[in-house]
XYZ file of C-alpha atoms in Angstrom:
503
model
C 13.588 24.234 54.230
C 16.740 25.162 56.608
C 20.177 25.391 56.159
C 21.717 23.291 57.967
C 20.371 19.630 57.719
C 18.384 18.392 60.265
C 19.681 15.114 61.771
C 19.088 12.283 64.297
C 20.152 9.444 65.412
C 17.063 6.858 64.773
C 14.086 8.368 62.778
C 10.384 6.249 63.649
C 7.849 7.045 61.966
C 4.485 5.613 63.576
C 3.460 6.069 66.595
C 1.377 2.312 67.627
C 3.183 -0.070 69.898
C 5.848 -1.255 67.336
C 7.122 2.326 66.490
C 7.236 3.185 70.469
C 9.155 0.115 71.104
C 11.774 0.997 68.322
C 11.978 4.353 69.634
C 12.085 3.263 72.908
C 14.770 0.456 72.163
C 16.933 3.108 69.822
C 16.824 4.926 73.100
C 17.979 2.488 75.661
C 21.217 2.537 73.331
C 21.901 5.821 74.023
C 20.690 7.108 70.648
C 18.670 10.312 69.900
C 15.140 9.419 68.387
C 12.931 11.304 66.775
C 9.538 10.010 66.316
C 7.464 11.495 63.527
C 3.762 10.471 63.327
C 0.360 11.706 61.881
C -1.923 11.204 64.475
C -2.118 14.230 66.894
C -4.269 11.859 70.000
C -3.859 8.838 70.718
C -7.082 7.270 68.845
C -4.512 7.953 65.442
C -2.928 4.683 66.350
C -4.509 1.333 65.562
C -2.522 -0.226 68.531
C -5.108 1.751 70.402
C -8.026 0.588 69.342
C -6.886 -3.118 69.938
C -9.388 -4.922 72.147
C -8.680 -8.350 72.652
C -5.158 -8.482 74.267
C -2.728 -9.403 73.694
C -0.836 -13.133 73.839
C 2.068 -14.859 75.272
C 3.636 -18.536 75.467
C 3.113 -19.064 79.191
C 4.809 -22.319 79.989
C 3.919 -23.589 76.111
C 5.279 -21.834 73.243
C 5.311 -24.590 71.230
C 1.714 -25.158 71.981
C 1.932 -21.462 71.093
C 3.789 -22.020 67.936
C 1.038 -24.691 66.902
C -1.543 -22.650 67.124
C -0.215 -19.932 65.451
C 0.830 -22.335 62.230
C -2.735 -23.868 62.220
C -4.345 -20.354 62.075
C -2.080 -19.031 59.046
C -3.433 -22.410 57.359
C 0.387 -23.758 57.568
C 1.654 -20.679 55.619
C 3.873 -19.311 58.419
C 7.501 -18.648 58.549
C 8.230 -21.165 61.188
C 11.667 -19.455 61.638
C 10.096 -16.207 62.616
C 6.923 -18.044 64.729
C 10.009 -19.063 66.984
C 11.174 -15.553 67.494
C 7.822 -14.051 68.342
C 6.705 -17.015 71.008
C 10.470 -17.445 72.339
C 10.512 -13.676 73.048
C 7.142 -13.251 73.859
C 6.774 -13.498 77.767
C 10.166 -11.584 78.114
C 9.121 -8.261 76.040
C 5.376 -8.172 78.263
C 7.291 -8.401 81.303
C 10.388 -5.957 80.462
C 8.261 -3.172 78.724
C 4.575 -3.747 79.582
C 4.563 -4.978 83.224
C 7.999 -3.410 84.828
C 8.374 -0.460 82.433
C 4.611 0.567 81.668
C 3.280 -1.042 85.148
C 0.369 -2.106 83.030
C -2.662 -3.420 85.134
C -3.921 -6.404 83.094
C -6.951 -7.881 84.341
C -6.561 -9.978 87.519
C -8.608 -12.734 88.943
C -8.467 -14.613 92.183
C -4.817 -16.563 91.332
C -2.958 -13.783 89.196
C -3.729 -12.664 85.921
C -7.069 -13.299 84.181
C -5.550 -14.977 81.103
C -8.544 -15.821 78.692
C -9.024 -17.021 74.714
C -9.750 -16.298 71.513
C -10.598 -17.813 68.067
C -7.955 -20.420 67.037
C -6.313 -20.399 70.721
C -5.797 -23.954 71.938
C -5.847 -22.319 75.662
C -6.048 -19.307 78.024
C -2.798 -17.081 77.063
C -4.166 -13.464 76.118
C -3.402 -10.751 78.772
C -6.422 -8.080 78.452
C -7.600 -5.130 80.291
C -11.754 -5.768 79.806
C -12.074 -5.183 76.191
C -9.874 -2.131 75.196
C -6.446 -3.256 76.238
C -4.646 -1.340 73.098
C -5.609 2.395 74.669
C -4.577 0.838 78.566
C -1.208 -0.265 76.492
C -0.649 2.529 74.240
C -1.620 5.816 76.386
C 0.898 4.923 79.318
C 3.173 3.574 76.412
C 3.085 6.988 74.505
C 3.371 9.409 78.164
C 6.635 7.214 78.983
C 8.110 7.581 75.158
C 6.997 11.696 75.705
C 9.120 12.115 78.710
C 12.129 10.083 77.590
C 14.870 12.514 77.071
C 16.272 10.491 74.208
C 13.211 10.521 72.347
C 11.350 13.937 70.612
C 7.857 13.903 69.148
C 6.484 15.450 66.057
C 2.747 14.734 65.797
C 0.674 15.911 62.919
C 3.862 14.695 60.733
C 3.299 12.954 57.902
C 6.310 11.315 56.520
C 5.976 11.870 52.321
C 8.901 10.283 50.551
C 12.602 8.218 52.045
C 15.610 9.716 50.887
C 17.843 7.444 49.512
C 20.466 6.981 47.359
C 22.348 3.589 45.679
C 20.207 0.852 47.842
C 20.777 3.023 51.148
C 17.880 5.007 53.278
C 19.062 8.264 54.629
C 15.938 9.856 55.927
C 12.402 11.132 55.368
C 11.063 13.890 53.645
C 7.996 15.355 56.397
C 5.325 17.189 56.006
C 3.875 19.510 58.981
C 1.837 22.340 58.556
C 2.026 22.401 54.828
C 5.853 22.602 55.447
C 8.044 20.383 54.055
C 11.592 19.158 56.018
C 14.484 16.576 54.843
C 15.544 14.494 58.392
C 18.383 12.551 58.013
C 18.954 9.911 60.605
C 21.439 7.164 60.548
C 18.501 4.584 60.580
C 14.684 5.028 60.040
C 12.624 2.723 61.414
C 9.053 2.351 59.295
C 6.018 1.798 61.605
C 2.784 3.204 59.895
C 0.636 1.072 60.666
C -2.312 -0.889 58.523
C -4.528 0.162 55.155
C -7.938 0.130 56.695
C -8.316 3.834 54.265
C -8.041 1.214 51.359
C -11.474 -0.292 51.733
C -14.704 1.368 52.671
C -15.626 -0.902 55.601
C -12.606 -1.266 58.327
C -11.991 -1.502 62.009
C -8.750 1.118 61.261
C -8.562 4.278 62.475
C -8.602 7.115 59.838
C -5.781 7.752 58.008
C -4.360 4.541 57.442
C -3.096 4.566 53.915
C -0.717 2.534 53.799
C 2.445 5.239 53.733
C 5.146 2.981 54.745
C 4.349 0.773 52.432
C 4.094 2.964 49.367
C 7.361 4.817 50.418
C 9.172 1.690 50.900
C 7.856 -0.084 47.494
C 8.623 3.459 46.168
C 12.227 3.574 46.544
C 12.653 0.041 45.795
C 12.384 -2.093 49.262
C 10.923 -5.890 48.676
C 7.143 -6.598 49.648
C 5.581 -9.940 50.013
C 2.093 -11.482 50.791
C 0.526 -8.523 50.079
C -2.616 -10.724 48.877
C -3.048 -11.220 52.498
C -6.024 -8.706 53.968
C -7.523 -10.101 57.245
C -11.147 -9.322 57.784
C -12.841 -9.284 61.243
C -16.001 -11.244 61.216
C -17.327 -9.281 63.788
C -17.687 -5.723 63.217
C -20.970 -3.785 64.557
C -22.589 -2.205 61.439
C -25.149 0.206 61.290
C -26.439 1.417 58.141
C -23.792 -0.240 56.089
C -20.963 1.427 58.045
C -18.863 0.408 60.906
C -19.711 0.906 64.759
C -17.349 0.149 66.639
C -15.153 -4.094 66.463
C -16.399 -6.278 68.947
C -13.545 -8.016 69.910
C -13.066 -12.265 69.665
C -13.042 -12.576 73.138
C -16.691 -12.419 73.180
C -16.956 -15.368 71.010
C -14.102 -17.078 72.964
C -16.389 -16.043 76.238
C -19.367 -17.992 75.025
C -21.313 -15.640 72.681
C -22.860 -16.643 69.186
C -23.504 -16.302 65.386
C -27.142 -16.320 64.627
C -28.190 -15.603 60.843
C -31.655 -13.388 59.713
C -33.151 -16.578 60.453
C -32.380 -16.877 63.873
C -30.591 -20.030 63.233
C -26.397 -20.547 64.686
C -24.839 -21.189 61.461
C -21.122 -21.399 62.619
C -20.982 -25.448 63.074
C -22.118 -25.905 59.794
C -18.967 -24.512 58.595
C -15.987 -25.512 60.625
C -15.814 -28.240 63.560
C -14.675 -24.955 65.812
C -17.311 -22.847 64.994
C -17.282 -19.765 66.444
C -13.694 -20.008 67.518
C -12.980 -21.004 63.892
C -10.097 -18.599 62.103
C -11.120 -15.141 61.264
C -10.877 -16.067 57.673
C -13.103 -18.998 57.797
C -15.543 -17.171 60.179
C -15.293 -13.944 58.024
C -16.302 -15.800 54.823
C -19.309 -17.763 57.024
C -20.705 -14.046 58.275
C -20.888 -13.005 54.557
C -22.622 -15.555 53.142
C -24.899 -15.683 55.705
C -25.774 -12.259 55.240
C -26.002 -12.355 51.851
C -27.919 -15.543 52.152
C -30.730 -14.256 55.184
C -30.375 -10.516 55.327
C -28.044 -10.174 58.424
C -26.024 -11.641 60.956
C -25.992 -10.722 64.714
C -24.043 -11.945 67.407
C -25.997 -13.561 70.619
C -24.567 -12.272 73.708
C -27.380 -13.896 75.892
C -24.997 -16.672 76.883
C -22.538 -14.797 79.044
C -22.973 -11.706 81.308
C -22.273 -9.528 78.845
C -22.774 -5.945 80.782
C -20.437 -7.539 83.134
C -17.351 -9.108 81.348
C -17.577 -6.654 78.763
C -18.500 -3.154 80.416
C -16.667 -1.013 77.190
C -18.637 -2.892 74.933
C -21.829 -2.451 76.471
C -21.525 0.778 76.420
C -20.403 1.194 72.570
C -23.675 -0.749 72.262
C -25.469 2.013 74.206
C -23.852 5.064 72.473
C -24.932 3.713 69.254
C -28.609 2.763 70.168
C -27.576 -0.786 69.752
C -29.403 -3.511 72.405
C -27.495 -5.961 72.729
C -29.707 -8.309 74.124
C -31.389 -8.625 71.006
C -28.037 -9.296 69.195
C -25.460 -7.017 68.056
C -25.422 -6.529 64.226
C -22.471 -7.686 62.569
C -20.450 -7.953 59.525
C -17.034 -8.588 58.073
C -14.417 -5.211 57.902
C -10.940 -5.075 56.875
C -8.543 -5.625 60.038
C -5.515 -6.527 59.446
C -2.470 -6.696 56.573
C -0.870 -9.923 57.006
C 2.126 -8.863 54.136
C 3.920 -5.498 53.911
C 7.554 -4.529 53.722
C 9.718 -7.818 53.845
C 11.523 -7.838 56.582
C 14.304 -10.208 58.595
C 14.228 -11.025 62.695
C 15.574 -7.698 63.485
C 13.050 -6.039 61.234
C 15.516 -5.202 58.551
C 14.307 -4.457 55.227
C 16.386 -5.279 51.945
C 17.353 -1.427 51.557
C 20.443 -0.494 54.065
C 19.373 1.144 57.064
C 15.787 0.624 56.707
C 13.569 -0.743 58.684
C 10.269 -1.764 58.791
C 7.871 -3.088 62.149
C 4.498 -3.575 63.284
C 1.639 -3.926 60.374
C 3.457 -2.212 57.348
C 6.049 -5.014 58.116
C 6.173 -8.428 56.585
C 7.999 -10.936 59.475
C 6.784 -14.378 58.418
C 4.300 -14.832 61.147
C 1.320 -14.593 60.303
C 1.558 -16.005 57.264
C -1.888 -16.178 55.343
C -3.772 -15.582 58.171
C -3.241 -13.616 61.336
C -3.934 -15.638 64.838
C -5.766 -13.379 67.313
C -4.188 -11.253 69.933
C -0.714 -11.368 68.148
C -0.610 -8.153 66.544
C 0.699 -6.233 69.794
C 2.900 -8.806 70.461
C 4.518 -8.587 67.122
C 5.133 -4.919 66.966
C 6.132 -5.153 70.630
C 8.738 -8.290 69.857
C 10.374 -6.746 66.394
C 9.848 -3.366 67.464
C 12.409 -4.120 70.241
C 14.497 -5.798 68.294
C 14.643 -3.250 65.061
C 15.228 -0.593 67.773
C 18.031 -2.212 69.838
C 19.479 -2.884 65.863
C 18.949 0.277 64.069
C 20.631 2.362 67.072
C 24.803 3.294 66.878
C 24.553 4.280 62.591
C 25.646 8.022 62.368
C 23.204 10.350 59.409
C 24.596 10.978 56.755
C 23.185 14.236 54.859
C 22.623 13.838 50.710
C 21.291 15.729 48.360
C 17.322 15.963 49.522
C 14.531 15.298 46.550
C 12.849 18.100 45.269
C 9.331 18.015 45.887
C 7.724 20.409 43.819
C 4.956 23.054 44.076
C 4.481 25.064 41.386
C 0.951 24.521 39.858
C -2.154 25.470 41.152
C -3.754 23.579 44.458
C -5.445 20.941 43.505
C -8.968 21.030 43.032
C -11.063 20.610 46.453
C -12.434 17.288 45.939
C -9.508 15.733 43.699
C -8.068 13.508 46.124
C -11.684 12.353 48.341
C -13.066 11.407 45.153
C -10.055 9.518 44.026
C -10.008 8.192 47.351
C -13.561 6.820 46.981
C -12.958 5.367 43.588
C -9.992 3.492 44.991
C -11.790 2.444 47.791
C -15.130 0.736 45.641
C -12.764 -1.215 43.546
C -11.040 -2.649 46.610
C -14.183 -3.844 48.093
C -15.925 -5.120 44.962
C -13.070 -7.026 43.802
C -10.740 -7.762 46.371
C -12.645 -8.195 49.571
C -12.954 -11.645 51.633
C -13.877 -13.211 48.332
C -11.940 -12.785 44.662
C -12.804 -13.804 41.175
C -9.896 -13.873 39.636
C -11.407 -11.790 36.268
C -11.999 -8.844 38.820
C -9.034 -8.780 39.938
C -7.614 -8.292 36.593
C -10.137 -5.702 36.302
C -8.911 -4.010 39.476
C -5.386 -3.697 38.601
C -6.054 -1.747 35.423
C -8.167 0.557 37.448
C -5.936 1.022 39.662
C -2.694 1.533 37.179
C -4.803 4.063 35.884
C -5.635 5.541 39.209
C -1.966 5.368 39.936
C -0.695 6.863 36.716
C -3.229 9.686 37.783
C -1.665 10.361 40.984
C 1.898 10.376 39.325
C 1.273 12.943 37.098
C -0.318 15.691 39.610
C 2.312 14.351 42.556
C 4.969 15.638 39.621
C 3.644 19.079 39.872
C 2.258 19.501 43.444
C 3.129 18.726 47.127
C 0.891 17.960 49.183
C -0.109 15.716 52.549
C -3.295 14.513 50.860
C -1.830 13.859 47.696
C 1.060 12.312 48.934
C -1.279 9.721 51.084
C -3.622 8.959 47.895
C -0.076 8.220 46.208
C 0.677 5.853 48.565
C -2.592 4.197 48.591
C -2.652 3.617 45.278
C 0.276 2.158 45.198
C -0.242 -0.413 47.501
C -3.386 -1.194 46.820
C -2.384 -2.226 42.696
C 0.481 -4.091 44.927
C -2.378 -5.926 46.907
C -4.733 -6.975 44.060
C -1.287 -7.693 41.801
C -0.255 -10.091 44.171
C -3.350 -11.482 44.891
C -3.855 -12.283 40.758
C -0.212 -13.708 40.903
C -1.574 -16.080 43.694
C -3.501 -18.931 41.966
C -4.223 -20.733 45.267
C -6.688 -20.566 47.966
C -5.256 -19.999 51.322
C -6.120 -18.155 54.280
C -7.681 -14.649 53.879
C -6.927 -15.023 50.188
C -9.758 -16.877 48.782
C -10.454 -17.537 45.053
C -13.953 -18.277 43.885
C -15.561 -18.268 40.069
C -18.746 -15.268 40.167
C -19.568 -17.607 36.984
C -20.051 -20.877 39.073
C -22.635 -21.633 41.776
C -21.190 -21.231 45.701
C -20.383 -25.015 46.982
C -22.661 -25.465 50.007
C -20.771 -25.311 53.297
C -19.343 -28.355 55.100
C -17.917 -28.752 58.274
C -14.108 -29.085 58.648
């Protein structure tokens, strides 16, 4: 460690669309940014990896705003619904059209706006079916030449320092080194947990950090029983593919069971444009029930609308036109770090935006293609309101490292006990008697962690720490939540299944 204290202005940490849009926002103050973040390419971020698009109000946000409350099952903050769709068309047209110059898909009258699952009507910008990377790599170049803004990739953010309710920086990791950076404001943007379960459309290395740190040093969380699964994940051998996005399902293609037989109508009135939840739970019972699921591309042009996908299919020996194999993966966090319209958290000068975040919008289910637009919409905002606080330098933690490195497999193996309890017992379906079980696996798990984290500094470590902590915060919440709602469903393992009905 140095000296003299490293400071800045506005620290990010994350690197998807909501931490470039704080960083970029800090900036346009007239603040210096650092932005710390683990990945060390672009395919580290989840933003790039998002295919569908992403969504704005047009000439209907409330239309907009409807559809967004019906998919979150009425669960919504309809406070902060109103800030994401009265924002909306203003931060895709500031930052992604004018700034980024962004070339969304065009047909013969402008843009070629199409839908997904739960959309009342044609509103998603896209770029074919791997908008995130045409978003995030110009996105990420821009933020790299800004000379407000510095980068540290390969930086893994550990532990916040704070002290009496106030955040005054990050402890990071790089290189096995460890550095205090104080900034006046840190802005968390980390990204999802897909690391939590075994089956997830995430890229690697999303543990959940900002979450842990933040719960860590005392920040509220809320709806943390809220884990979206994507219905339509292509699986091979029990492990993911590659996502195939909604839009092929809002372009015409459908669910056939091991039977052959289109199951979707049989359990909601919208079948295969049904919410991800309800079409999540109707892919796993089908699969359970016939032995598989694919999804039936024959009815649109599929080499043609979706060229990227085709050519997943390819790579992975999958043909298509016999159906792509399917099954539900963890997606999407609808909870995290509670936070207020300007993304604050309840600890001074903290922040918190994109998917570690908790706005209110999405409720207890996510509505498709609003993920981007989130972290786009608050990351703006948390920038433009974490920008003019001046660091101030405290007394850094200690983080110690004086026992022997840990033994080679400690933390995989940890990693892979966390991640079977998370799928057997709080996956798209809970009993709540598992998750009871859960929790004291994972308090044990936890208390594990605790003791060796005392002792030893490390990046791994330091990520299984935070894993475990928010995954015993995701099945504690979801045994605190008695009801059925949304991605968090409750069913009795002692009791028969009801048979499906249509809504």
């Amino acid at each position: 460690m140095t000296d003299d204290p490293i400071t800045t202005d506005v620290l990010v940490i994350g690197s998807g669309i909501a931490g470039l849009a704080a960083a970029l926002a800090a900036a346009r103050e007239g603040d210096d940014v650092t932005l710390a973040t683990k990945a060390t390419r672009p395919e580290g971020s989840s933003s790039w990896w998002a295919q569908g698009g992403i969504a704005i109000s047009r000439d209907t946000p409330e239309e907009f705003k409807d559809d967004i409350m019906a998919a979150s099952d009425g669960t919504a903050d309809p406070d902060a619904v109103d800030v994401l769709v009265e924002n909306a068309n203003e931060a895709v047209e500031d930052v992604l059209l004018e700034t980024l110059d962004v070339e969304f898909d065009q047909n013969g009258s402008g843009h070629d706006f199409t839908r997904e699952a739960a959309h009342s009507e044609d509103r998603i910008l896209h770029v074919d079916a791997s908008t995130g990377r045409h978003i995030h790599v110009p996105f990420l170049n821009y933020i790299d030449d800004h000379d407000g803004v510095e980068i540290l990739d390969d930086t893994a953010a550990l532990e916040l320092i704070r002290h009496e309710g106030r955040v005054h920086g990050a402890m990071l990791e790089s290189d096995g080194e460890v550095t205090p950076y104080f900034a006046g404001s840190v802005v968390l943007a980390t990204g999802g947990i897909g690391d939590l379960y075994p089956r997830t459309t995430n890229p690697d290395n999303t543990t959940g950090d900002g979450i842990g740190m933040a719960a860590l040093a005392g920040a509220e969380v809320e709806d943390m029983e809220y884990v979206q699964f994507h219905p339509t994940a292509c699986t091979i051998d029990g492990d993911v593919a590659f996502l195939v996005s909604e839009a092929v399902r809002g372009e015409g293609g459908l669910l056939r069971n091991g039977d052959g037989e289109r199951f979707m109508p049989d359990y909601h009135a919208d079948a295969e444009l049904a919410p991800r939840d309800v079409v999540a739970r109707a892919v796993k019972a089908e699969r359970e029930a016939t032995g598989e699921v694919t999804l039936d591309v024959s009815p649109l042009d599929f080499e043609e609308e979706f060229p990227n996908l085709a050519e997943r299919c390819t790579e992975h020996g999958v043909d298509w036109e016999d159906g792509i194999p399917v099954a539900p993966a963890e997606h999407f966090l609808c909870g995290g770090i509670n936070v207020d319209d300007r993304g604050r958290t309840t600890l001074d000068r903290l922040y918190a935006v994109g998917e570690c975040s908790r706005t209110g919008v999405h409720g207890a289910n996510r509505l498709a293609s609003t993920s981007l637009l989130e972290g786009l919409v608050w990351g703006l905002r948390a920038g433009e309101d974490a920008a003019g606080a001046d660091p101030e330098p405290i007394e850094a933690p200690e983080l110690l490292e004086r026992d022997p490195d840990l033994p080679e497999r400690f933390a995989r193996d940890k990693f892979q006990r966390l991640t079977r309890v998370m799928a057997e017992n709080v996956g798209v379906e809970r009993d709540p008697a598992d998750l009871q079980r859960a929790m004291a696996v994972l308090r044990r798990l936890k208390g594990e962690v605790d003791a060796y984290v005392r002792t030893r500094t490390s990046r791994s470590l330091y990520e299984l720490r935070h894993a475990s902590v928010t995954a015993l915060l995701i099945a504690r919440h979801a045994a605190e939540n008695e009801e059925s709602v949304g991605t968090h469903n409750l069913v009795d393992a002692s009791e028969e299944p009801p048979e499906s009905t249509a809504d």
